[in-house]
Short mmCIF file of C-alpha atoms in Angstrom, two decimals:
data_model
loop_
_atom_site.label_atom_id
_atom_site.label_comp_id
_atom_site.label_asym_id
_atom_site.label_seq_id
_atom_site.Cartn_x
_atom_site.Cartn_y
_atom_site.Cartn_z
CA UNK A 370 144.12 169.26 105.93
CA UNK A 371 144.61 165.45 105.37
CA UNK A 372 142.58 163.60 103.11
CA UNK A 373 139.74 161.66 104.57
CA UNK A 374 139.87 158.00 103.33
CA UNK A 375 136.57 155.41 103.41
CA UNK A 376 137.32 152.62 105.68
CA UNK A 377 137.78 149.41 103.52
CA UNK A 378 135.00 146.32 104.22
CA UNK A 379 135.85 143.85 106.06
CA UNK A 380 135.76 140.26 105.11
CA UNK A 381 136.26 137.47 107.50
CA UNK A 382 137.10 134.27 105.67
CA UNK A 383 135.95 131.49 107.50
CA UNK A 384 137.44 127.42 106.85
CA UNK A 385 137.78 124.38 108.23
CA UNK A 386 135.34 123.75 110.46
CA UNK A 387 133.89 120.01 112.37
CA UNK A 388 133.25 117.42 109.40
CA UNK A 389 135.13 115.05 106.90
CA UNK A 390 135.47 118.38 104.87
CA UNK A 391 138.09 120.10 107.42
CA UNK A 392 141.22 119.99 104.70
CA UNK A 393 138.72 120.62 101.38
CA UNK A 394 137.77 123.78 103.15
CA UNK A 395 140.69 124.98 103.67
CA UNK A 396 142.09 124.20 100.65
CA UNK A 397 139.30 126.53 98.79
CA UNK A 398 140.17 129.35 101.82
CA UNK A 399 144.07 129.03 100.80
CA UNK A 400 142.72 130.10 97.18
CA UNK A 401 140.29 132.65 98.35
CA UNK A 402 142.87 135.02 100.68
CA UNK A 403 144.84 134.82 97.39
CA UNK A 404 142.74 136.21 95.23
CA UNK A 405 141.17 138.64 97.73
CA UNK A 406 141.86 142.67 96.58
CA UNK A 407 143.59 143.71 99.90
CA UNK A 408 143.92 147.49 98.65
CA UNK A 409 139.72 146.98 98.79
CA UNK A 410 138.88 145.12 101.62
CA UNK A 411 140.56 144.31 105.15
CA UNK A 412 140.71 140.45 105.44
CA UNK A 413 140.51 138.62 108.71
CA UNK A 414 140.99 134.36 107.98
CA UNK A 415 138.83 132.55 110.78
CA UNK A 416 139.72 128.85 111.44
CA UNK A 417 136.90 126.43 113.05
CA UNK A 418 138.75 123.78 114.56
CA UNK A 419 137.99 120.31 114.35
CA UNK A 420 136.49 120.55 118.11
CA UNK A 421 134.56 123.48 116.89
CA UNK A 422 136.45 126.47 118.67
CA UNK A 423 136.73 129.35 116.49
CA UNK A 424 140.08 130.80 116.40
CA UNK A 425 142.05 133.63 114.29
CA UNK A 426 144.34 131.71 111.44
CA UNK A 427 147.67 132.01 112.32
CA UNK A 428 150.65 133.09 110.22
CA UNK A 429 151.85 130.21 109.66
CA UNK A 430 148.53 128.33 108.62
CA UNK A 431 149.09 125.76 105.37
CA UNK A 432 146.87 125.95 103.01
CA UNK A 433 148.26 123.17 100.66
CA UNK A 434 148.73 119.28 100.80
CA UNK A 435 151.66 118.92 102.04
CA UNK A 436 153.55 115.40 101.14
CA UNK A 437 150.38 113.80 101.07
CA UNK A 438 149.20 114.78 104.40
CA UNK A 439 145.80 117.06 104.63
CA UNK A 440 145.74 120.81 106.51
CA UNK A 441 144.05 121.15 109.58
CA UNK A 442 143.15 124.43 111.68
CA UNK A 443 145.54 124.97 114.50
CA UNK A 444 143.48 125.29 117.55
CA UNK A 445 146.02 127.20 119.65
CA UNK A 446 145.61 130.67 119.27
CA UNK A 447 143.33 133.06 120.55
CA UNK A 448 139.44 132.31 120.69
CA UNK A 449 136.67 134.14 119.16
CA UNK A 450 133.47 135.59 119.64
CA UNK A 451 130.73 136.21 116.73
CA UNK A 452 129.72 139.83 116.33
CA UNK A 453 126.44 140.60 116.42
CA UNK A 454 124.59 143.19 114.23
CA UNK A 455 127.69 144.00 112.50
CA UNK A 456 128.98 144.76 115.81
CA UNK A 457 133.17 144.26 116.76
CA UNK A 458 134.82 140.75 116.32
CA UNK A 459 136.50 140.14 119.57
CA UNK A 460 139.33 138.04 120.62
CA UNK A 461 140.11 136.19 124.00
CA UNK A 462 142.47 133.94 125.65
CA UNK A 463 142.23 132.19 128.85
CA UNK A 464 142.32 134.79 132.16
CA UNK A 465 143.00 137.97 129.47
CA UNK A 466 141.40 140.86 128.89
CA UNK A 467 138.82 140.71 125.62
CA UNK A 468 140.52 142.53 122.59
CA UNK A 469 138.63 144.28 119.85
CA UNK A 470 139.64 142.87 116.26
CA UNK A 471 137.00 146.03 114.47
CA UNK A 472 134.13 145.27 112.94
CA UNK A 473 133.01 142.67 110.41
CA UNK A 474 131.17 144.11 107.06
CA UNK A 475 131.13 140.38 105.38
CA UNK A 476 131.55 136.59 106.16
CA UNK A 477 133.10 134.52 103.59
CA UNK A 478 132.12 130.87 104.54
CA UNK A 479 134.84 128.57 102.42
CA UNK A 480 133.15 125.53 103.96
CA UNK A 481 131.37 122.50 102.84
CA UNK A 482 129.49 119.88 104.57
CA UNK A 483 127.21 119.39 107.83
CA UNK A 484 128.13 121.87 110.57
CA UNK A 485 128.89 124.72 107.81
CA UNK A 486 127.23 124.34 104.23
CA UNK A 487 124.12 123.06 105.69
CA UNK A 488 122.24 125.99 106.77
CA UNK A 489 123.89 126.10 110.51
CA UNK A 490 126.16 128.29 109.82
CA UNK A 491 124.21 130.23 107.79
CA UNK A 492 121.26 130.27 110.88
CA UNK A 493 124.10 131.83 113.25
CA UNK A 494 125.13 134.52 110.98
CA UNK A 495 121.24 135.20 110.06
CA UNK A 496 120.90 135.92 114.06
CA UNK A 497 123.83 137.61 114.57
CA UNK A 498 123.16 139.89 111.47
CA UNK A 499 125.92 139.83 109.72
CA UNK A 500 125.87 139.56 105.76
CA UNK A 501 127.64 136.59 104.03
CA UNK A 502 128.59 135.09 101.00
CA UNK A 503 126.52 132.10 99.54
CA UNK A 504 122.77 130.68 99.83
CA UNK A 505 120.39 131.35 102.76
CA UNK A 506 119.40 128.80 105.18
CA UNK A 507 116.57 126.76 103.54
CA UNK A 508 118.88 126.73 100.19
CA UNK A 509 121.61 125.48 101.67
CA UNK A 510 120.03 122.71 104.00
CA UNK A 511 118.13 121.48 101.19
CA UNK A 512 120.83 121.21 98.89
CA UNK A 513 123.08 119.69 101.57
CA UNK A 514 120.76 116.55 102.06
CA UNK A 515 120.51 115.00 98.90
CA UNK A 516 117.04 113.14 99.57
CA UNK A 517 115.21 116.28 100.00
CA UNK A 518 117.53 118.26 97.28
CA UNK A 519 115.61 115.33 94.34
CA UNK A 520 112.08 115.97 96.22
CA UNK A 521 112.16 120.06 95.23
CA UNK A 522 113.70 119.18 92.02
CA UNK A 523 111.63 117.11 90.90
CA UNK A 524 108.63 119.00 91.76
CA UNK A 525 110.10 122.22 89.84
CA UNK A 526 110.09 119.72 86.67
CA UNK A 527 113.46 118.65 86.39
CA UNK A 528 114.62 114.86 85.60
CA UNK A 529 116.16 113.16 88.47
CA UNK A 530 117.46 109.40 88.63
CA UNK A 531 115.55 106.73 90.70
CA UNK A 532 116.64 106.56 94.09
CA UNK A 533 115.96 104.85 97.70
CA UNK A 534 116.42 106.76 101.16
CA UNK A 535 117.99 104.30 103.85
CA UNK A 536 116.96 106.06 107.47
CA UNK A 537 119.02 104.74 110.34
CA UNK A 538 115.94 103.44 112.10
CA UNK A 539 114.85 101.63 108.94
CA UNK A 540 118.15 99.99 108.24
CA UNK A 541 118.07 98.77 112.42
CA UNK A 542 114.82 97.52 112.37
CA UNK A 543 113.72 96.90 108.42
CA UNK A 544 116.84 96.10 106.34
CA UNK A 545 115.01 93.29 104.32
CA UNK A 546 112.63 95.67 102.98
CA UNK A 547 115.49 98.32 102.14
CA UNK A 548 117.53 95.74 100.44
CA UNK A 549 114.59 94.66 98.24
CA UNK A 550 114.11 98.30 97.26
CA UNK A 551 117.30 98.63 96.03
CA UNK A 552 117.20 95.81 94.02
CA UNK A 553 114.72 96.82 92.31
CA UNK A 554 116.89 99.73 91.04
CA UNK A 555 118.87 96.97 89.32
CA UNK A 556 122.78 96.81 89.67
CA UNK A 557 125.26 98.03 90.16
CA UNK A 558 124.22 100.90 92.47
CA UNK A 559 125.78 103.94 93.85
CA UNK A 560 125.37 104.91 97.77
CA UNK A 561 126.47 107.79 99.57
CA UNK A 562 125.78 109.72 102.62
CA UNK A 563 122.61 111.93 102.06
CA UNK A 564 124.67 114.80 103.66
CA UNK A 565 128.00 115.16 102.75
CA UNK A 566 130.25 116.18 99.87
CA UNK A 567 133.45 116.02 98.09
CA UNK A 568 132.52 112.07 97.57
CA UNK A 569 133.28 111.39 100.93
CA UNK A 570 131.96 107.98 102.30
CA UNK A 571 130.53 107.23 98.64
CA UNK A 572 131.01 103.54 96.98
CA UNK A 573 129.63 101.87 94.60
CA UNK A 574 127.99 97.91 94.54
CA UNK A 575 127.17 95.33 92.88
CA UNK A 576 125.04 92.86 94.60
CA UNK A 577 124.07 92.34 97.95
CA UNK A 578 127.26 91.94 99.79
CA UNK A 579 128.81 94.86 98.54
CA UNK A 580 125.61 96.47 99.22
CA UNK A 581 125.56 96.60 102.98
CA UNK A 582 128.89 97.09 103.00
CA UNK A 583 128.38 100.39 101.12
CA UNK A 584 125.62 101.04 103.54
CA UNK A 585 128.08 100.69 106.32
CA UNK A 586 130.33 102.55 105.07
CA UNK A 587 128.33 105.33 103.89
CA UNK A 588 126.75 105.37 107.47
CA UNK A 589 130.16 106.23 109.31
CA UNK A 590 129.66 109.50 107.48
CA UNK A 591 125.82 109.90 107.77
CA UNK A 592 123.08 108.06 109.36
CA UNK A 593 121.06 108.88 106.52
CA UNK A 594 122.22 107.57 103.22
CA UNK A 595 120.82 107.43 99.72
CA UNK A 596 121.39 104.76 96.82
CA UNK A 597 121.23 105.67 93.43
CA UNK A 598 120.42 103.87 90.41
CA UNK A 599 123.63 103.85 88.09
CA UNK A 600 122.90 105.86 85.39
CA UNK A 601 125.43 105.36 82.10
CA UNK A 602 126.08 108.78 80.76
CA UNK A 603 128.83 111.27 80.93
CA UNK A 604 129.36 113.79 83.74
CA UNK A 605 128.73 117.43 82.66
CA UNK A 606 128.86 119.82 85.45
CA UNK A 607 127.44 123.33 84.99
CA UNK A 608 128.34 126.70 87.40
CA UNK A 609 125.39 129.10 88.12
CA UNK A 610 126.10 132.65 89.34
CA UNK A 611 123.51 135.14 91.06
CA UNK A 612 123.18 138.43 88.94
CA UNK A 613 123.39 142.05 90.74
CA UNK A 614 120.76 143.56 90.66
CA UNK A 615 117.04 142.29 89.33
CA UNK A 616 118.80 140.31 86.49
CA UNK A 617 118.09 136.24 86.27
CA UNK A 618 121.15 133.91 87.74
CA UNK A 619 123.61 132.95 84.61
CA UNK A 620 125.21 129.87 84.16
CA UNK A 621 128.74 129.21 83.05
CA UNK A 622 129.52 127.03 80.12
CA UNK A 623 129.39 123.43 80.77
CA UNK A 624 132.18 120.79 81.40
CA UNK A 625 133.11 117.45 81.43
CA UNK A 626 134.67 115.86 84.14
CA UNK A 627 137.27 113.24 82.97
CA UNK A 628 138.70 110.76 85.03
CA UNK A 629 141.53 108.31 84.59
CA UNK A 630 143.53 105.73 86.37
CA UNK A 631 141.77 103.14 88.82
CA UNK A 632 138.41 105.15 90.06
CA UNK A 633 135.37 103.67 88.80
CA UNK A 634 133.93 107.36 89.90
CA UNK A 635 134.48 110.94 90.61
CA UNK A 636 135.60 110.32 94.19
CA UNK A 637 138.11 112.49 96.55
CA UNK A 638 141.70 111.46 95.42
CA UNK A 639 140.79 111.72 91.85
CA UNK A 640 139.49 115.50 93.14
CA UNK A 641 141.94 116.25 95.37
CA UNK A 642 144.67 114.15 95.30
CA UNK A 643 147.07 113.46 92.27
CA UNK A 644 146.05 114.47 88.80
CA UNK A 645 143.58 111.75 88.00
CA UNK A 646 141.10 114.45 87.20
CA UNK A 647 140.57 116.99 84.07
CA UNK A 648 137.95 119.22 83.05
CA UNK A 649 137.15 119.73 79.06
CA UNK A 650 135.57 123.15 79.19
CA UNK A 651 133.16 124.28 76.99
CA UNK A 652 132.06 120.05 77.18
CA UNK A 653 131.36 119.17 73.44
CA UNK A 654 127.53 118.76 73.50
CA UNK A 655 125.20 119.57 70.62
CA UNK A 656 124.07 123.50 71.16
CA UNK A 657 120.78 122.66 71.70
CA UNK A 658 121.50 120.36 74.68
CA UNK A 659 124.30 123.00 75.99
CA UNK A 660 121.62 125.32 76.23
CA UNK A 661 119.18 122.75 77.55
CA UNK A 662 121.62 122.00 80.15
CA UNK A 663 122.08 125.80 81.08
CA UNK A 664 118.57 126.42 81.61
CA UNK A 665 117.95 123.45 83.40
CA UNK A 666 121.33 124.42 85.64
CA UNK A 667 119.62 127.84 86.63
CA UNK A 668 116.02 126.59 87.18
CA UNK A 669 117.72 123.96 89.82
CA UNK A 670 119.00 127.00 91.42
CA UNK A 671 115.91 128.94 91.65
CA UNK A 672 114.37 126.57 92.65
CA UNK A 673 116.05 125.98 95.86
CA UNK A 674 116.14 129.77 96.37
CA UNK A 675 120.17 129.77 95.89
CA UNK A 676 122.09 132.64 96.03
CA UNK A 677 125.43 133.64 95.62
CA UNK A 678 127.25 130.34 93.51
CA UNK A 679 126.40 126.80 92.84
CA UNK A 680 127.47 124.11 91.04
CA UNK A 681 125.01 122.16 89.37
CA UNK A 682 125.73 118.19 88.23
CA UNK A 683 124.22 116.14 85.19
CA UNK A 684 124.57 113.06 83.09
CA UNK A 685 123.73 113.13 79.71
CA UNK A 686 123.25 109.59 78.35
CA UNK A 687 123.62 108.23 74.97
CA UNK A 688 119.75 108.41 74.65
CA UNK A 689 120.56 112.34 74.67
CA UNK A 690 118.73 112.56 78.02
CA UNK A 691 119.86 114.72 80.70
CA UNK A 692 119.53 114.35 84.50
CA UNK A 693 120.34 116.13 87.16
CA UNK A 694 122.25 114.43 89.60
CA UNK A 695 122.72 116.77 92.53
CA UNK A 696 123.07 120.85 93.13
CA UNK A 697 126.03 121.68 95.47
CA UNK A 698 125.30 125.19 97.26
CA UNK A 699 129.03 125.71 98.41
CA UNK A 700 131.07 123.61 95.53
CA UNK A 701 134.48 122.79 96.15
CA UNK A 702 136.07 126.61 95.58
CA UNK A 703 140.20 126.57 95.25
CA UNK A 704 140.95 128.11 92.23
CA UNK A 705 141.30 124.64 89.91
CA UNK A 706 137.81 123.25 91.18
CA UNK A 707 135.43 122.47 89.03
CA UNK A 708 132.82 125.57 89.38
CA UNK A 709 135.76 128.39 89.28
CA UNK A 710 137.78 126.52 85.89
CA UNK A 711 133.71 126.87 84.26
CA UNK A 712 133.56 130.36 84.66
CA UNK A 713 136.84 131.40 83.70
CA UNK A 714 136.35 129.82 80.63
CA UNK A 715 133.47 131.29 80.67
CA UNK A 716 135.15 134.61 81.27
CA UNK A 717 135.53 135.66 84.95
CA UNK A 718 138.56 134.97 86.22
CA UNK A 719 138.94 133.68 89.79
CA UNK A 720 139.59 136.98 91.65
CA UNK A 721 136.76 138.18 89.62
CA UNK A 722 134.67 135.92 91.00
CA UNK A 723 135.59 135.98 94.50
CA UNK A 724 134.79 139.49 94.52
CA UNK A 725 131.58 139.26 92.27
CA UNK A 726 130.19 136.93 95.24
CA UNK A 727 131.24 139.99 97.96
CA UNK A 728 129.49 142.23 96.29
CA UNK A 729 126.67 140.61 96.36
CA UNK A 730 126.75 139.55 100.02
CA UNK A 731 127.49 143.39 101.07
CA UNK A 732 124.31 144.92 98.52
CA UNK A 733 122.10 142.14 100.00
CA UNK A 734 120.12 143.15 103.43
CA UNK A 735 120.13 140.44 106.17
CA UNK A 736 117.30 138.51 107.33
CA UNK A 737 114.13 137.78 105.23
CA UNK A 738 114.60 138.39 102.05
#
C-alpha cells in the first residue's frame, strides 16, 4: 500500500500591480519565490499588470534591474480569476475553456502602494476568504496615508513632527492659506504624496518657489500631499514582527540608514538604484534609547492593529529626542531592504522570515478578528 502524503499549502505570490510601485514590487517578489521552501509549499507567482489584469507570471518573468531599465508584469498570458472561500484559482484565455490551477491555502501580497498596500487588496481577499500575509484592512489603509497614519500615532502617545495636509480642493481654491501654513513650519520643508512609498514623488524646498513646485510634483503622484517640517536628526529605522501565538510583536534591532553621493534624502535611486545606500545594523545608539526606540517601534504597530511585518521609521536628533516619522505596513521586502537586513542581524534569516510571515497568515482565521 503506498504511502499517503499531506498535500503541501499553497501560496500564491502576488507583485506588481497598478501604481508607481510596479518594478519595487516585483523586485521584493523576485526575492520572495527565492527564498520560498518548495519541498513545503506549492508556489503559484501572480502578476497584476499595470492595466490591472491579473495574470499567471510567466517563465521567463525578470525579477532584476536589468541595465538600468525597471521590470514590469507581462500582460500576455492567461487571465485569472480570484478564488473564493479558499475555493480553486482558475485560469482563462479569450474563447477557451476555464482551467483549474487547485486551490489557494495563502496569498503572499509583495506589493506596496495605492491599489495593493492600502487596504484594497486586502478588502478583496477579506471577501473572497482567503488568508494572506501582512496587516488587515484598517492597518494597512491607515498606514498607507500618511496624514491619518500621524493622527493615530499621536493619539497612542508617540512623538510625531509638525506637519500640514494639502487637499486637492484646498490647493485649487485656497493655496494662499496653505502656503502660509507651511511657512510657519519654517524652511526648508519636505513634501510628499500622503499615499505612496518608496520616496516616490517626494522633494524637498526651500522657499516658496520650490514649494509649489514640490506641491506639483508631489500631486502627479497623489492629490493629497503632506509637508513636513525638516527635522535634523539621523535616520534609524526599526523592523517589528507579529509573534505566534498570544506573545507581544518583537522588534528587530535598529539601523541606520546611510546615504552618500548627491541625495539630500533617502529617495528611490539611492534605494534602489546604484549603491548610494548602506545600513549600519545594530545603529550605535545609547542602550537606553535602543530600547526606547524598540518599544516605541512596537507600540506604533499596535497601535494601528498591524499584523504580520512592518517597518517602523525615526529620527533621533542631537537633543536625544526621537520621532517617529512614518510606519510602512508592507516595507520594501527583497532580501537587501531595509526591514529583512534588521532582522537578520537580528537573527532570522530571510527564508526564515518569509516563512515566519506564512505561518502566521495560514494559523490566522479570516474575517474579523
Amino acid at each position: 500500500m503506498s504511502e499517503q502524503h499531506e498535500p503541501r499549502p499553497r501560496v500564491a505570490v502576488v507583485f506588481g500591480g497598478r501604481n508607481s510601485e510596479h518594478a519595487v514590487s516585483i523586485l521584493g517578489a523576485g526575492s520572495v519565490l527565492e527564498a520560498i521552501d518548495r519541498s513545503k509549499y506549492e508556489v503559484v507567482p501572480v502578476g497584476i499588470a499595470r492595466d490591472g489584469r491579473w495574470v499567471l507570471a510567466s517563465g521567463d518573468q525578470r525579477y532584476e534591474i536589468d541595465g538600468g531599465e525597471l521590470p514590469a508584469v507581462d500582460a500576455q498570458g492567461s487571465g485569472l480569476a480570484l478564488p473564493s472561500g479558499g475555493g480553486p484559482l482558475v485560469a482563462y484565455d479569450s474563447g477557451s475553456i476555464p482551467i483549474e490551477l487547485g486551490h489557494v491555502d495563502v496569498v503572499f501580497p509583495v506589493m506596496h502602494g495605492p491599489f495593493a498596500e492600502d487596504g484594497t487588496i486586502q478588502g478583496l481577499l477579506e471577501m473572497a476568504g482567503v488568508r494572506y500575509v501582512g496587516s488587515g484592512v484598517l492597518a494597512s489603509a491607515v498606514g498607507m496615508d500618511k496624514a491619518y497614519m500621524k493622527i493615530v500615532l499621536a493619539a497612542a502617545g508617540l512623538p510625531v513632527g509638525p506637519y500640514v495636509v494639502v487637499r486637492d480642493r484646498d490647493w485649487r481654491t485656497d493655496r494662499d492659506r496653505i502656503l502660509k501654513e507651511v511657512q510657519e513650519l519654517g524652511w526648508p520643508v519636505f513634501v510628499k504624496p500622503a499615499r505612496a512609498g518608496s520616496s516616490q514623488g517626494i522633494s524637498k524646498a526651500h522657499n516658496l518657489e520650490e514649494l509649489e513646485r514640490a506641491i506639483e510634483f508631489a500631486r502627479e503622484h497623489d492629490p493629497k500631499v503632506l509637508v513636513e517640517a525638516a527635522i535634523m536628526g539621523r535616520e534609524i529605522e526599526c523592523a517589528v514582527l507579529e509573534s505566534m501565538g498570544d506573545e507581544a510583536a518583537r522588534a528587530s534591532v535598529p539601523g541606520e540608514v546611510l546615504v552618500r553621493g548627491d541625495h539630500e534624502f533617502f529617495d528611490f535611486e539611492a534605494k534602489y538604484i546604484g549603491d548610494d545606500m548602506s545600513l549600519s545594523a545594530p545603529a550605535d545608539l545609547p542602550e537606553d534609547v535602543t530600547e526606547e526606540l524598540r518599544a516605541m517601534a512596537v507600540r506604533a504597530f499596535e497601535a494601528l492593529g498591524c499584523e504580520g511585518l512592518s517597518r517602523v521609521d525615526f529620527f533621533y536628533t542631537a537633543e536625544g529626542r526621537l520621532i517617529l516619522n512614518e510606519i510602512n505596513t508592507m516595507p520594501g521586502f527583497t532580501a537587501m531592504s531595509v526591514a529583512p537586513q534588521l532582522w537578520a542581524v537580528t537573527g532570522l534569516s530571510y527564508p526564515q522570515l518569509v516563512e515566519r510571515l506564512i505561518q502566521l497568515a495560514l494559523h490566522r482565521s479570516p474575517g474579523l478578528r
